[in-house]
PDB file of C-alpha atoms in Angstrom:
ATOM      1  CA  UNK A  21     138.016 173.527  73.994  1.00  0.00           C
ATOM      2  CA  UNK A  22     141.424 172.630  74.023  1.00  0.00           C
ATOM      3  CA  UNK A  23     140.769 169.085  74.664  1.00  0.00           C
ATOM      4  CA  UNK A  24     137.398 169.615  72.600  1.00  0.00           C
ATOM      5  CA  UNK A  25     139.731 171.036  69.760  1.00  0.00           C
ATOM      6  CA  UNK A  26     142.354 167.463  70.168  1.00  0.00           C
ATOM      7  CA  UNK A  27     139.137 165.562  70.169  1.00  0.00           C
ATOM      8  CA  UNK A  28     137.400 166.511  66.896  1.00  0.00           C
ATOM      9  CA  UNK A  29     140.812 166.334  64.907  1.00  0.00           C
ATOM     10  CA  UNK A  30     141.612 162.684  66.521  1.00  0.00           C
ATOM     11  CA  UNK A  31     138.029 161.928  65.413  1.00  0.00           C
ATOM     12  CA  UNK A  32     137.889 164.095  61.994  1.00  0.00           C
ATOM     13  CA  UNK A  33     134.944 164.546  62.729  1.00  0.00           C
ATOM     14  CA  UNK A  34     132.040 165.707  65.106  1.00  0.00           C
ATOM     15  CA  UNK A  35     131.951 164.590  68.787  1.00  0.00           C
ATOM     16  CA  UNK A  36     128.892 165.313  70.419  1.00  0.00           C
ATOM     17  CA  UNK A  37     127.158 164.444  74.028  1.00  0.00           C
ATOM     18  CA  UNK A  38     123.276 163.054  73.942  1.00  0.00           C
ATOM     19  CA  UNK A  39     121.952 162.495  76.792  1.00  0.00           C
ATOM     20  CA  UNK A  40     119.483 160.120  78.546  1.00  0.00           C
ATOM     21  CA  UNK A  41     117.092 160.376  81.173  1.00  0.00           C
ATOM     22  CA  UNK A  42     113.407 158.600  80.764  1.00  0.00           C
ATOM     23  CA  UNK A  43     112.599 154.720  80.923  1.00  0.00           C
ATOM     24  CA  UNK A  44     112.409 154.073  77.698  1.00  0.00           C
ATOM     25  CA  UNK A  45     116.288 155.871  76.842  1.00  0.00           C
ATOM     26  CA  UNK A  46     118.204 153.294  79.190  1.00  0.00           C
ATOM     27  CA  UNK A  47     118.203 150.258  76.728  1.00  0.00           C
ATOM     28  CA  UNK A  48     120.223 151.821  74.771  1.00  0.00           C
ATOM     29  CA  UNK A  49     122.750 153.919  76.961  1.00  0.00           C
ATOM     30  CA  UNK A  50     123.132 150.624  78.997  1.00  0.00           C
ATOM     31  CA  UNK A  51     123.975 148.903  76.024  1.00  0.00           C
ATOM     32  CA  UNK A  52     126.516 151.567  74.873  1.00  0.00           C
ATOM     33  CA  UNK A  53     128.256 152.541  78.648  1.00  0.00           C
ATOM     34  CA  UNK A  54     128.807 148.535  79.055  1.00  0.00           C
ATOM     35  CA  UNK A  55     130.658 148.354  75.864  1.00  0.00           C
ATOM     36  CA  UNK A  56     132.863 151.308  76.780  1.00  0.00           C
ATOM     37  CA  UNK A  57     133.386 149.199  80.310  1.00  0.00           C
ATOM     38  CA  UNK A  58     133.933 146.638  79.511  1.00  0.00           C
ATOM     39  CA  UNK A  59     138.003 147.348  78.144  1.00  0.00           C
ATOM     40  CA  UNK A  60     138.395 149.938  80.335  1.00  0.00           C
ATOM     41  CA  UNK A  61     140.808 149.112  83.340  1.00  0.00           C
ATOM     42  CA  UNK A  62     137.880 148.899  86.096  1.00  0.00           C
ATOM     43  CA  UNK A  63     136.764 146.295  84.763  1.00  0.00           C
ATOM     44  CA  UNK A  64     140.259 144.071  84.594  1.00  0.00           C
ATOM     45  CA  UNK A  65     139.426 144.855  88.368  1.00  0.00           C
ATOM     46  CA  UNK A  66     136.084 143.440  88.783  1.00  0.00           C
ATOM     47  CA  UNK A  67     134.044 147.120  88.876  1.00  0.00           C
ATOM     48  CA  UNK A  68     133.176 149.726  86.321  1.00  0.00           C
ATOM     49  CA  UNK A  69     129.555 149.783  84.611  1.00  0.00           C
ATOM     50  CA  UNK A  70     127.956 146.618  84.141  1.00  0.00           C
ATOM     51  CA  UNK A  71     124.196 145.211  82.365  1.00  0.00           C
ATOM     52  CA  UNK A  72     124.118 143.677  85.427  1.00  0.00           C
ATOM     53  CA  UNK A  73     120.374 143.388  87.655  1.00  0.00           C
ATOM     54  CA  UNK A  74     121.928 145.634  89.806  1.00  0.00           C
ATOM     55  CA  UNK A  75     123.054 148.899  88.468  1.00  0.00           C
ATOM     56  CA  UNK A  76     119.454 148.441  85.626  1.00  0.00           C
ATOM     57  CA  UNK A  77     117.556 148.026  88.619  1.00  0.00           C
ATOM     58  CA  UNK A  78     118.835 151.656  90.224  1.00  0.00           C
ATOM     59  CA  UNK A  79     118.654 152.561  87.310  1.00  0.00           C
ATOM     60  CA  UNK A  80     115.626 152.052  85.768  1.00  0.00           C
ATOM     61  CA  UNK A  81     114.533 153.521  90.404  1.00  0.00           C
ATOM     62  CA  UNK A  82     116.127 156.634  89.099  1.00  0.00           C
ATOM     63  CA  UNK A  83     114.699 157.539  86.484  1.00  0.00           C
ATOM     64  CA  UNK A  84     111.169 156.667  87.162  1.00  0.00           C
ATOM     65  CA  UNK A  85     112.029 159.785  90.006  1.00  0.00           C
ATOM     66  CA  UNK A  86     113.442 161.672  87.162  1.00  0.00           C
ATOM     67  CA  UNK A  87     116.565 161.850  89.211  1.00  0.00           C
ATOM     68  CA  UNK A  88     119.105 160.286  86.502  1.00  0.00           C
ATOM     69  CA  UNK A  89     121.162 161.811  84.118  1.00  0.00           C
ATOM     70  CA  UNK A  90     123.504 159.980  81.862  1.00  0.00           C
ATOM     71  CA  UNK A  91     125.390 160.640  78.611  1.00  0.00           C
ATOM     72  CA  UNK A  92     127.475 158.997  76.220  1.00  0.00           C
ATOM     73  CA  UNK A  93     129.881 160.866  74.237  1.00  0.00           C
ATOM     74  CA  UNK A  94     130.238 160.249  70.397  1.00  0.00           C
ATOM     75  CA  UNK A  95     132.581 161.001  68.294  1.00  0.00           C
ATOM     76  CA  UNK A  96     131.381 160.307  65.072  1.00  0.00           C
ATOM     77  CA  UNK A  97     128.553 157.278  64.908  1.00  0.00           C
ATOM     78  CA  UNK A  98     131.552 156.026  67.070  1.00  0.00           C
ATOM     79  CA  UNK A  99     130.601 155.724  71.509  1.00  0.00           C
ATOM     80  CA  UNK A 100     133.711 156.747  73.024  1.00  0.00           C
ATOM     81  CA  UNK A 101     132.842 157.829  76.802  1.00  0.00           C
ATOM     82  CA  UNK A 102     130.531 157.261  79.009  1.00  0.00           C
ATOM     83  CA  UNK A 103     128.665 158.532  82.650  1.00  0.00           C
ATOM     84  CA  UNK A 104     125.400 158.278  84.566  1.00  0.00           C
ATOM     85  CA  UNK A 105     124.698 159.746  88.018  1.00  0.00           C
ATOM     86  CA  UNK A 106     121.673 160.824  89.834  1.00  0.00           C
ATOM     87  CA  UNK A 107     120.231 164.431  90.696  1.00  0.00           C
ATOM     88  CA  UNK A 108     119.285 164.561  94.899  1.00  0.00           C
ATOM     89  CA  UNK A 109     118.518 168.432  96.423  1.00  0.00           C
ATOM     90  CA  UNK A 110     120.128 170.105  93.290  1.00  0.00           C
ATOM     91  CA  UNK A 111     123.042 168.172  94.335  1.00  0.00           C
ATOM     92  CA  UNK A 112     124.690 165.683  90.745  1.00  0.00           C
ATOM     93  CA  UNK A 113     126.160 162.417  92.338  1.00  0.00           C
ATOM     94  CA  UNK A 114     128.389 161.186  89.607  1.00  0.00           C
ATOM     95  CA  UNK A 115     127.618 156.843  89.727  1.00  0.00           C
ATOM     96  CA  UNK A 116     129.663 155.670  87.066  1.00  0.00           C
ATOM     97  CA  UNK A 117     132.302 157.054  83.878  1.00  0.00           C
ATOM     98  CA  UNK A 118     134.659 155.568  81.811  1.00  0.00           C
ATOM     99  CA  UNK A 119     136.329 156.229  77.961  1.00  0.00           C
ATOM    100  CA  UNK A 120     137.979 153.319  75.401  1.00  0.00           C
ATOM    101  CA  UNK A 121     141.255 153.417  76.504  1.00  0.00           C
ATOM    102  CA  UNK A 122     142.121 154.002  72.580  1.00  0.00           C
ATOM    103  CA  UNK A 123     140.662 157.357  72.531  1.00  0.00           C
ATOM    104  CA  UNK A 124     142.950 158.003  75.498  1.00  0.00           C
ATOM    105  CA  UNK A 125     144.778 160.859  73.666  1.00  0.00           C
ATOM    106  CA  UNK A 126     142.097 162.800  72.577  1.00  0.00           C
ATOM    107  CA  UNK A 127     141.339 163.240  76.408  1.00  0.00           C
ATOM    108  CA  UNK A 128     137.650 161.414  76.016  1.00  0.00           C
ATOM    109  CA  UNK A 129     137.113 162.046  80.022  1.00  0.00           C
ATOM    110  CA  UNK A 130     137.840 165.231  79.620  1.00  0.00           C
ATOM    111  CA  UNK A 131     136.048 166.556  77.213  1.00  0.00           C
ATOM    112  CA  UNK A 132     132.901 164.847  78.616  1.00  0.00           C
ATOM    113  CA  UNK A 133     133.298 166.517  81.432  1.00  0.00           C
ATOM    114  CA  UNK A 134     132.807 170.195  79.651  1.00  0.00           C
ATOM    115  CA  UNK A 135     130.205 168.863  78.107  1.00  0.00           C
ATOM    116  CA  UNK A 136     127.989 167.646  81.415  1.00  0.00           C
ATOM    117  CA  UNK A 137     129.486 170.561  83.697  1.00  0.00           C
ATOM    118  CA  UNK A 138     127.722 172.784  79.617  1.00  0.00           C
ATOM    119  CA  UNK A 139     124.814 170.277  80.683  1.00  0.00           C
ATOM    120  CA  UNK A 140     124.282 171.802  83.912  1.00  0.00           C
ATOM    121  CA  UNK A 141     124.887 175.189  83.427  1.00  0.00           C
ATOM    122  CA  UNK A 142     121.477 175.502  81.885  1.00  0.00           C
ATOM    123  CA  UNK A 143     120.156 172.809  83.953  1.00  0.00           C
ATOM    124  CA  UNK A 144     118.235 174.930  87.009  1.00  0.00           C
ATOM    125  CA  UNK A 145     118.050 172.005  88.971  1.00  0.00           C
ATOM    126  CA  UNK A 146     121.604 171.388  89.149  1.00  0.00           C
ATOM    127  CA  UNK A 147     123.250 173.854  91.814  1.00  0.00           C
ATOM    128  CA  UNK A 148     126.324 171.361  92.678  1.00  0.00           C
ATOM    129  CA  UNK A 149     128.700 168.056  90.758  1.00  0.00           C
ATOM    130  CA  UNK A 150     129.744 165.691  93.507  1.00  0.00           C
ATOM    131  CA  UNK A 151     132.819 163.511  91.873  1.00  0.00           C
ATOM    132  CA  UNK A 152     132.236 160.962  94.948  1.00  0.00           C
ATOM    133  CA  UNK A 153     135.134 159.087  96.098  1.00  0.00           C
ATOM    134  CA  UNK A 154     138.123 158.485  95.257  1.00  0.00           C
ATOM    135  CA  UNK A 155     141.649 161.183  94.374  1.00  0.00           C
ATOM    136  CA  UNK A 156     141.987 162.433  90.392  1.00  0.00           C
ATOM    137  CA  UNK A 157     143.514 165.024  88.681  1.00  0.00           C
ATOM    138  CA  UNK A 158     140.285 166.071  86.976  1.00  0.00           C
ATOM    139  CA  UNK A 159     138.916 166.192  90.234  1.00  0.00           C
ATOM    140  CA  UNK A 160     141.954 168.318  91.995  1.00  0.00           C
ATOM    141  CA  UNK A 161     141.492 170.460  88.811  1.00  0.00           C
ATOM    142  CA  UNK A 162     137.676 170.834  88.449  1.00  0.00           C
ATOM    143  CA  UNK A 163     136.321 170.547  92.213  1.00  0.00           C
ATOM    144  CA  UNK A 164     136.874 173.496  94.464  1.00  0.00           C
ATOM    145  CA  UNK A 165     135.658 171.641  98.069  1.00  0.00           C
ATOM    146  CA  UNK A 166     136.058 167.979  99.446  1.00  0.00           C
ATOM    147  CA  UNK A 167     136.699 166.186 102.950  1.00  0.00           C
ATOM    148  CA  UNK A 168     138.568 163.380 104.214  1.00  0.00           C
ATOM    149  CA  UNK A 169     136.341 160.823 105.651  1.00  0.00           C
ATOM    150  CA  UNK A 170     137.780 156.912 107.428  1.00  0.00           C
ATOM    151  CA  UNK A 171     137.079 153.967 109.013  1.00  0.00           C
ATOM    152  CA  UNK A 172     135.872 153.475 112.652  1.00  0.00           C
ATOM    153  CA  UNK A 173     137.130 150.159 113.943  1.00  0.00           C
ATOM    154  CA  UNK A 174     135.565 148.882 117.312  1.00  0.00           C
ATOM    155  CA  UNK A 175     137.324 146.014 118.901  1.00  0.00           C
ATOM    156  CA  UNK A 176     136.882 144.305 122.758  1.00  0.00           C
ATOM    157  CA  UNK A 177     139.230 144.732 125.451  1.00  0.00           C
ATOM    158  CA  UNK A 178     140.341 141.024 125.587  1.00  0.00           C
ATOM    159  CA  UNK A 179     143.858 139.698 123.950  1.00  0.00           C
ATOM    160  CA  UNK A 180     143.052 138.728 120.286  1.00  0.00           C
ATOM    161  CA  UNK A 181     141.844 141.618 119.807  1.00  0.00           C
ATOM    162  CA  UNK A 182     144.283 144.031 120.850  1.00  0.00           C
ATOM    163  CA  UNK A 183     146.771 142.261 119.032  1.00  0.00           C
ATOM    164  CA  UNK A 184     144.409 142.244 115.497  1.00  0.00           C
ATOM    165  CA  UNK A 185     144.319 146.001 116.496  1.00  0.00           C
ATOM    166  CA  UNK A 186     148.145 146.797 116.464  1.00  0.00           C
ATOM    167  CA  UNK A 187     148.925 144.372 113.466  1.00  0.00           C
ATOM    168  CA  UNK A 188     146.252 146.444 111.432  1.00  0.00           C
ATOM    169  CA  UNK A 189     147.651 149.463 112.779  1.00  0.00           C
ATOM    170  CA  UNK A 190     150.885 148.771 112.624  1.00  0.00           C
ATOM    171  CA  UNK A 191     150.149 147.203 108.009  1.00  0.00           C
ATOM    172  CA  UNK A 192     148.472 151.039 108.399  1.00  0.00           C
ATOM    173  CA  UNK A 193     151.380 152.822 108.855  1.00  0.00           C
ATOM    174  CA  UNK A 194     153.720 150.949 106.724  1.00  0.00           C
ATOM    175  CA  UNK A 195     151.070 151.443 103.693  1.00  0.00           C
ATOM    176  CA  UNK A 196     150.600 155.075 104.516  1.00  0.00           C
ATOM    177  CA  UNK A 197     154.027 155.212 105.018  1.00  0.00           C
ATOM    178  CA  UNK A 198     155.233 154.229 101.548  1.00  0.00           C
ATOM    179  CA  UNK A 199     152.415 155.974  99.691  1.00  0.00           C
ATOM    180  CA  UNK A 200     153.493 158.851 101.431  1.00  0.00           C
ATOM    181  CA  UNK A 201     157.325 158.433 100.083  1.00  0.00           C
ATOM    182  CA  UNK A 202     156.766 157.046  96.985  1.00  0.00           C
ATOM    183  CA  UNK A 203     154.070 160.996  96.149  1.00  0.00           C
ATOM    184  CA  UNK A 204     156.808 162.740  97.180  1.00  0.00           C
ATOM    185  CA  UNK A 205     159.583 161.053  94.941  1.00  0.00           C
ATOM    186  CA  UNK A 206     156.396 160.890  92.187  1.00  0.00           C
ATOM    187  CA  UNK A 207     156.641 157.491  91.552  1.00  0.00           C
ATOM    188  CA  UNK A 208     152.587 157.157  92.282  1.00  0.00           C
ATOM    189  CA  UNK A 209     151.366 158.822  89.530  1.00  0.00           C
ATOM    190  CA  UNK A 210     153.469 156.328  87.715  1.00  0.00           C
ATOM    191  CA  UNK A 211     152.514 153.751  88.740  1.00  0.00           C
ATOM    192  CA  UNK A 212     148.469 153.989  88.922  1.00  0.00           C
ATOM    193  CA  UNK A 213     149.572 155.484  85.465  1.00  0.00           C
ATOM    194  CA  UNK A 214     152.078 151.823  84.235  1.00  0.00           C
ATOM    195  CA  UNK A 215     148.706 149.491  86.066  1.00  0.00           C
ATOM    196  CA  UNK A 216     146.297 150.950  84.371  1.00  0.00           C
ATOM    197  CA  UNK A 217     147.329 150.836  81.014  1.00  0.00           C
ATOM    198  CA  UNK A 218     148.190 147.298  81.247  1.00  0.00           C
ATOM    199  CA  UNK A 219     145.298 146.964  83.152  1.00  0.00           C
ATOM    200  CA  UNK A 220     143.126 148.494  80.254  1.00  0.00           C
ATOM    201  CA  UNK A 221     145.306 146.918  77.313  1.00  0.00           C
ATOM    202  CA  UNK A 222     144.546 143.171  78.866  1.00  0.00           C
ATOM    203  CA  UNK A 223     140.894 144.128  79.075  1.00  0.00           C
ATOM    204  CA  UNK A 224     141.308 145.591  74.791  1.00  0.00           C
ATOM    205  CA  UNK A 225     142.984 142.217  74.249  1.00  0.00           C
ATOM    206  CA  UNK A 226     140.416 139.985  75.772  1.00  0.00           C
ATOM    207  CA  UNK A 227     137.634 141.713  73.933  1.00  0.00           C
ATOM    208  CA  UNK A 228     139.328 141.122  70.748  1.00  0.00           C
ATOM    209  CA  UNK A 229     139.472 137.409  71.883  1.00  0.00           C
ATOM    210  CA  UNK A 230     136.307 136.935  72.661  1.00  0.00           C
ATOM    211  CA  UNK A 231     134.778 139.054  68.646  1.00  0.00           C
ATOM    212  CA  UNK A 232     137.083 136.957  66.688  1.00  0.00           C
ATOM    213  CA  UNK A 233     135.584 133.868  68.767  1.00  0.00           C
ATOM    214  CA  UNK A 234     132.316 135.043  68.424  1.00  0.00           C
ATOM    215  CA  UNK A 235     133.008 135.048  64.646  1.00  0.00           C
ATOM    216  CA  UNK A 236     134.140 131.579  64.763  1.00  0.00           C
ATOM    217  CA  UNK A 237     131.060 130.187  65.837  1.00  0.00           C
TER     218      UNK A 237
END
């Protein structure tokens, strides 16, 4: 694909997808994925992938049940993108993904997705790919089915709960209105890109400072 050729040109070498399914492969996958995740914007908002007891337990259980599907995209010998999820009843549920922001111009996220889809095309156990919650351009580009989910709030029929509900409804309405207006003006995507770029740059600087501190010890 165009994205793959573009990334190969940037990498000046081969772009390879490595798969991880078994228990004996988890340590390597977690180490590589955590390394990439450390400089993503998700990490800066206390999200993203990390070597926590919870995530390790979930991956271990998935591997034992033969559900685990985990991937690292390499540009030459450098890990630049990762994704992991699980397969249940012929549907792959994507859980964690990320890529190095300093490789953004090579579209590593798109290349990773395309290579994972190629893997699934040869896997008789996978019929559907579930992207999970949230909206993103790649989901609109490659997905063909979506549905809307919303929380349900129940308030007691008393004065204070009713006032709380009125305030919640007011602020929720303002939020929806502002998103609609900004979306129509084309500002939403620009704001998101700018916000993510700032967070990614901060994550890279933090990682550099951490490396310098460790080298000085």
